[in-house]
Structures are given as structure tokens and as C-alpha cells.
Amino acid sequence: MNKDILHTGDVQVTGWLRFANLIIDVICIYVIIFIIIISCQLLTLFGIMGPALWFENISDAQARVFFAAVFFLYYFLFEAFTQRTIGKFITGTMVVNASGEEPSMPSLAGRSLLRLIGLDALSFLGNNRGWHDSAPGVYVVKTKRWKELVSLKHSFDEIGAPQEGTTVTAEM
């Protein structure tokens, strides 16, 4: 467990770095949506008209659901498989749970769904952890510093531990 490392002052991410993550990730989401739309248009070259026609006739409600689905899948899939989004890769941050380990799939799904709440951004006022962090019990940490501290903790934990292949006997 690496829970005690979470409360080391310089490991959790500040608001500005989190804002940078958001900007980079939103740009990536828009690029993904652009690629999806262009791909649907390219399908018309092969006589597959359905997806392109759907995008041409999309209603506002359908567009919002489509955007929300891409938004959810972007965050959920990246964080589920790498603990990071593209924005987090660029800024050198990652997501861990309250025990300092990889978050569970349900907590990441909840985190991704909570991001869709329009007022989630306001939950950062006066706080570095928004609702999408506090509710599922996750933290955004600086990757390099996190790994340094975890390695240091493991080094201290090994002090006095018996080495592999040796037996410990008690003298009486």
C-alpha cells in the first residue's frame, strides 16, 4: 500500500496542471471526433452511405449523446489501460486510487461519468480535487515523483526483511 505517499506535499497535481490536462484532452477528443466523421465520409467511396447520412442529419440531442459517448470512452479507456490520458502523458501525471494503486474499472467508469456533469468544473473552486476525483476516491499525481517515492518506500520496506533463500532462526 502506498497510501501514505499520497499525502506527501509535492506528489499531488496542482490546479494549473490539471487545467492543462483538460485542454489537451479536449483537443484530443475533438480530433477523434473529426477522424470519426471523416472516416464515415470516406466510407461513401465504398458505397456505404449510412454513417455519413447519419452525421449529415444528426439532431442536437444525438450530437450531444455522441459527444458524451466519445468523451466517456476516451477517458475511461485511456485511464483503464494506462492510468493516463494523452493530456496526462504530456504533463507527466497519472491516476491512482486512495491506496496508491491502480484504480478499479468501476471507479474509473464512475469518474468518467461524473466528468459529464456540467457543474463538475465548479467543484475545483478552492480545491484540487473535483467531484470526479473525490467521489470514486482517486488522485491525480505527478508520475515521476510518484514512482520515485514508491521506489524509496519499497527500499525502506526491504530493510530488515529476510532475503530469498535464507531462513530465519530464533536463538534461545
mmCIF file of N, CA, C and O in Angstrom, residues 3-52:
data_model
loop_
_atom_site.group_PDB
_atom_site.id
_atom_site.type_symbol
_atom_site.label_atom_id
_atom_site.label_comp_id
_atom_site.label_asym_id
_atom_site.label_seq_id
_atom_site.Cartn_x
_atom_site.Cartn_y
_atom_site.Cartn_z
ATOM 1 N N LYS A 3 -0.548 4.377 0.402
ATOM 2 C CA LYS A 3 -1.493 5.418 0.798
ATOM 3 C C LYS A 3 -0.797 6.613 1.447
ATOM 4 O O LYS A 3 -1.153 7.759 1.190
ATOM 5 N N ASP A 4 0.215 6.344 2.280
ATOM 6 C CA ASP A 4 0.896 7.432 2.969
ATOM 7 C C ASP A 4 1.647 8.354 2.016
ATOM 8 O O ASP A 4 1.830 9.532 2.294
ATOM 9 N N ILE A 5 2.044 7.859 0.860
ATOM 10 C CA ILE A 5 2.764 8.679 -0.124
ATOM 11 C C ILE A 5 1.834 9.731 -0.724
ATOM 12 O O ILE A 5 2.270 10.825 -1.076
ATOM 13 N N LEU A 6 0.550 9.416 -0.819
ATOM 14 C CA LEU A 6 -0.414 10.353 -1.406
ATOM 15 C C LEU A 6 -0.429 11.703 -0.698
ATOM 16 O O LEU A 6 -0.737 12.713 -1.303
ATOM 17 N N HIS A 7 -0.124 11.703 0.568
ATOM 18 C CA HIS A 7 -0.223 12.930 1.344
ATOM 19 C C HIS A 7 1.122 13.642 1.482
ATOM 20 O O HIS A 7 1.252 14.575 2.257
ATOM 21 N N THR A 8 2.115 13.189 0.697
ATOM 22 C CA THR A 8 3.377 13.905 0.606
ATOM 23 C C THR A 8 3.108 15.157 -0.222
ATOM 24 O O THR A 8 2.485 15.077 -1.285
ATOM 25 N N GLY A 9 3.527 16.291 0.254
ATOM 26 C CA GLY A 9 3.147 17.575 -0.325
ATOM 27 C C GLY A 9 3.342 17.757 -1.810
ATOM 28 O O GLY A 9 2.528 18.378 -2.471
ATOM 29 N N ASP A 10 4.397 17.215 -2.385
ATOM 30 C CA ASP A 10 4.707 17.542 -3.779
ATOM 31 C C ASP A 10 4.302 16.459 -4.776
ATOM 32 O O ASP A 10 4.708 16.496 -5.923
ATOM 33 N N VAL A 11 3.486 15.507 -4.365
ATOM 34 C CA VAL A 11 3.134 14.426 -5.290
ATOM 35 C C VAL A 11 1.797 14.678 -5.997
ATOM 36 O O VAL A 11 1.638 14.312 -7.153
ATOM 37 N N GLN A 12 0.846 15.321 -5.329
ATOM 38 C CA GLN A 12 -0.441 15.589 -5.966
ATOM 39 C C GLN A 12 -0.327 16.774 -6.925
ATOM 40 O O GLN A 12 0.458 17.677 -6.731
ATOM 41 N N VAL A 13 -1.146 16.743 -7.948
ATOM 42 C CA VAL A 13 -1.080 17.709 -9.037
ATOM 43 C C VAL A 13 -1.849 18.986 -8.685
ATOM 44 O O VAL A 13 -2.907 18.931 -8.062
ATOM 45 N N THR A 14 -1.319 20.122 -9.115
ATOM 46 C CA THR A 14 -1.951 21.420 -8.871
ATOM 47 C C THR A 14 -3.054 21.701 -9.889
ATOM 48 O O THR A 14 -3.169 21.023 -10.903
ATOM 49 N N GLY A 15 -3.832 22.727 -9.617
ATOM 50 C CA GLY A 15 -4.943 23.099 -10.487
ATOM 51 C C GLY A 15 -4.528 23.467 -11.894
ATOM 52 O O GLY A 15 -5.217 23.135 -12.854
ATOM 53 N N TRP A 16 -3.399 24.182 -12.050
ATOM 54 C CA TRP A 16 -2.986 24.607 -13.392
ATOM 55 C C TRP A 16 -2.569 23.433 -14.255
ATOM 56 O O TRP A 16 -2.836 23.398 -15.449
ATOM 57 N N LEU A 17 -1.905 22.471 -13.648
ATOM 58 C CA LEU A 17 -1.507 21.289 -14.399
ATOM 59 C C LEU A 17 -2.743 20.469 -14.785
ATOM 60 O O LEU A 17 -2.826 19.933 -15.890
ATOM 61 N N ARG A 18 -3.708 20.424 -13.910
ATOM 62 C CA ARG A 18 -4.965 19.729 -14.208
ATOM 63 C C ARG A 18 -5.708 20.450 -15.339
ATOM 64 O O ARG A 18 -6.309 19.813 -16.199
ATOM 65 N N PHE A 19 -5.654 21.778 -15.329
ATOM 66 C CA PHE A 19 -6.288 22.550 -16.403
ATOM 67 C C PHE A 19 -5.606 22.258 -17.737
ATOM 68 O O PHE A 19 -6.261 22.111 -18.762
ATOM 69 N N ALA A 20 -4.271 22.132 -17.710
ATOM 70 C CA ALA A 20 -3.534 21.784 -18.930
ATOM 71 C C ALA A 20 -3.958 20.404 -19.424
ATOM 72 O O ALA A 20 -4.156 20.207 -20.636
ATOM 73 N N ASN A 21 -4.127 19.446 -18.497
ATOM 74 C CA ASN A 21 -4.614 18.117 -18.881
ATOM 75 C C ASN A 21 -5.957 18.232 -19.593
ATOM 76 O O ASN A 21 -6.177 17.600 -20.632
ATOM 77 N N LEU A 22 -6.855 19.022 -19.025
ATOM 78 C CA LEU A 22 -8.193 19.191 -19.601
ATOM 79 C C LEU A 22 -8.126 19.754 -21.017
ATOM 80 O O LEU A 22 -8.763 19.236 -21.933
ATOM 81 N N ILE A 23 -7.352 20.818 -21.203
ATOM 82 C CA ILE A 23 -7.248 21.452 -22.524
ATOM 83 C C ILE A 23 -6.698 20.464 -23.558
ATOM 84 O O ILE A 23 -7.251 20.316 -24.649
ATOM 85 N N ILE A 24 -5.627 19.764 -23.203
ATOM 86 C CA ILE A 24 -5.022 18.797 -24.131
ATOM 87 C C ILE A 24 -6.015 17.676 -24.447
ATOM 88 O O ILE A 24 -6.188 17.293 -25.607
ATOM 89 N N ASP A 25 -6.689 17.168 -23.414
ATOM 90 C CA ASP A 25 -7.635 16.066 -23.625
ATOM 91 C C ASP A 25 -8.840 16.491 -24.464
ATOM 92 O O ASP A 25 -9.303 15.727 -25.318
ATOM 93 N N VAL A 26 -9.343 17.693 -24.250
ATOM 94 C CA VAL A 26 -10.479 18.166 -25.056
ATOM 95 C C VAL A 26 -10.064 18.308 -26.525
ATOM 96 O O VAL A 26 -10.815 17.928 -27.428
ATOM 97 N N ILE A 27 -8.859 18.811 -26.767
ATOM 98 C CA ILE A 27 -8.353 18.901 -28.142
ATOM 99 C C ILE A 27 -8.272 17.492 -28.750
ATOM 100 O O ILE A 27 -8.693 17.275 -29.889
ATOM 101 N N CYS A 28 -7.774 16.529 -27.989
ATOM 102 C CA CYS A 28 -7.677 15.145 -28.479
ATOM 103 C C CYS A 28 -9.051 14.569 -28.787
ATOM 104 O O CYS A 28 -9.227 13.870 -29.792
ATOM 105 N N ILE A 29 -10.035 14.852 -27.930
ATOM 106 C CA ILE A 29 -11.397 14.363 -28.154
ATOM 107 C C ILE A 29 -11.957 14.949 -29.447
ATOM 108 O O ILE A 29 -12.572 14.236 -30.248
ATOM 109 N N TYR A 30 -11.743 16.239 -29.675
ATOM 110 C CA TYR A 30 -12.222 16.849 -30.917
ATOM 111 C C TYR A 30 -11.512 16.255 -32.137
ATOM 112 O O TYR A 30 -12.131 16.072 -33.184
ATOM 113 N N VAL A 31 -10.240 15.940 -32.021
ATOM 114 C CA VAL A 31 -9.515 15.303 -33.130
ATOM 115 C C VAL A 31 -10.105 13.915 -33.400
ATOM 116 O O VAL A 31 -10.306 13.537 -34.561
ATOM 117 N N ILE A 32 -10.406 13.170 -32.347
ATOM 118 C CA ILE A 32 -11.016 11.841 -32.513
ATOM 119 C C ILE A 32 -12.367 11.960 -33.207
ATOM 120 O O ILE A 32 -12.670 11.194 -34.134
ATOM 121 N N ILE A 33 -13.184 12.911 -32.786
ATOM 122 C CA ILE A 33 -14.490 13.113 -33.413
ATOM 123 C C ILE A 33 -14.321 13.488 -34.885
ATOM 124 O O ILE A 33 -15.035 12.976 -35.754
ATOM 125 N N PHE A 34 -13.358 14.348 -35.179
ATOM 126 C CA PHE A 34 -13.080 14.735 -36.573
ATOM 127 C C PHE A 34 -12.694 13.513 -37.394
ATOM 128 O O PHE A 34 -13.186 13.320 -38.515
ATOM 129 N N ILE A 35 -11.837 12.653 -36.833
ATOM 130 C CA ILE A 35 -11.410 11.443 -37.543
ATOM 131 C C ILE A 35 -12.595 10.513 -37.786
ATOM 132 O O ILE A 35 -12.724 9.925 -38.865
ATOM 133 N N ILE A 36 -13.476 10.387 -36.801
ATOM 134 C CA ILE A 36 -14.665 9.539 -36.965
ATOM 135 C C ILE A 36 -15.543 10.064 -38.099
ATOM 136 O O ILE A 36 -15.992 9.305 -38.959
ATOM 137 N N ILE A 37 -15.770 11.369 -38.117
ATOM 138 C CA ILE A 37 -16.623 11.964 -39.155
ATOM 139 C C ILE A 37 -15.992 11.814 -40.541
ATOM 140 O O ILE A 37 -16.669 11.444 -41.507
ATOM 141 N N ILE A 38 -14.699 12.071 -40.638
ATOM 142 C CA ILE A 38 -14.002 11.916 -41.928
ATOM 143 C C ILE A 38 -14.042 10.457 -42.374
ATOM 144 O O ILE A 38 -14.260 10.164 -43.561
ATOM 145 N N SER A 39 -13.860 9.528 -41.436
ATOM 146 C CA SER A 39 -13.916 8.104 -41.776
ATOM 147 C C SER A 39 -15.288 7.720 -42.320
ATOM 148 O O SER A 39 -15.395 6.942 -43.271
ATOM 149 N N CYS A 40 -16.322 8.264 -41.700
ATOM 150 C CA CYS A 40 -17.691 7.995 -42.185
ATOM 151 C C CYS A 40 -17.887 8.543 -43.594
ATOM 152 O O CYS A 40 -18.555 7.915 -44.428
ATOM 153 N N GLN A 41 -17.313 9.696 -43.866
ATOM 154 C CA GLN A 41 -17.408 10.270 -45.213
ATOM 155 C C GLN A 41 -16.628 9.427 -46.219
ATOM 156 O O GLN A 41 -17.062 9.249 -47.352
ATOM 157 N N LEU A 42 -15.481 8.898 -45.803
ATOM 158 C CA LEU A 42 -14.678 8.057 -46.698
ATOM 159 C C LEU A 42 -15.384 6.744 -47.017
ATOM 160 O O LEU A 42 -15.170 6.172 -48.091
ATOM 161 N N LEU A 43 -16.228 6.269 -46.121
ATOM 162 C CA LEU A 43 -16.984 5.042 -46.377
ATOM 163 C C LEU A 43 -17.908 5.189 -47.579
ATOM 164 O O LEU A 43 -18.238 4.194 -48.237
ATOM 165 N N THR A 44 -18.302 6.423 -47.875
ATOM 166 C CA THR A 44 -19.183 6.637 -49.036
ATOM 167 C C THR A 44 -18.470 6.269 -50.342
ATOM 168 O O THR A 44 -19.125 5.938 -51.323
ATOM 169 N N LEU A 45 -17.144 6.321 -50.357
ATOM 170 C CA LEU A 45 -16.384 5.920 -51.545
ATOM 171 C C LEU A 45 -16.580 4.436 -51.859
ATOM 172 O O LEU A 45 -16.385 4.002 -52.983
ATOM 173 N N PHE A 46 -16.953 3.664 -50.824
ATOM 174 C CA PHE A 46 -17.175 2.230 -50.994
ATOM 175 C C PHE A 46 -18.659 1.892 -51.025
ATOM 176 O O PHE A 46 -19.043 0.737 -50.860
ATOM 177 N N GLY A 47 -19.481 2.926 -51.181
ATOM 178 C CA GLY A 47 -20.916 2.719 -51.282
ATOM 179 C C GLY A 47 -21.634 2.568 -49.944
ATOM 180 O O GLY A 47 -22.808 2.237 -49.903
ATOM 181 N N ILE A 48 -20.931 2.796 -48.867
ATOM 182 C CA ILE A 48 -21.537 2.693 -47.533
ATOM 183 C C ILE A 48 -21.976 4.097 -47.126
ATOM 184 O O ILE A 48 -21.162 4.920 -46.725
ATOM 185 N N MET A 49 -23.259 4.368 -47.261
ATOM 186 C CA MET A 49 -23.772 5.723 -47.074
ATOM 187 C C MET A 49 -24.323 5.995 -45.671
ATOM 188 O O MET A 49 -24.416 7.137 -45.256
ATOM 189 N N GLY A 50 -24.727 4.954 -44.950
ATOM 190 C CA GLY A 50 -25.428 5.115 -43.681
ATOM 191 C C GLY A 50 -24.756 6.033 -42.664
ATOM 192 O O GLY A 50 -25.369 7.003 -42.192
ATOM 193 N N PRO A 51 -23.505 5.765 -42.282
ATOM 194 C CA PRO A 51 -22.871 6.622 -41.270
ATOM 195 C C PRO A 51 -22.770 8.090 -41.698
ATOM 196 O O PRO A 51 -23.025 8.995 -40.901
ATOM 197 N N ALA A 52 -22.438 8.333 -42.952
ATOM 198 C CA ALA A 52 -22.319 9.714 -43.433
ATOM 199 C C ALA A 52 -23.673 10.412 -43.422
ATOM 200 O O ALA A 52 -23.776 11.577 -43.027
#
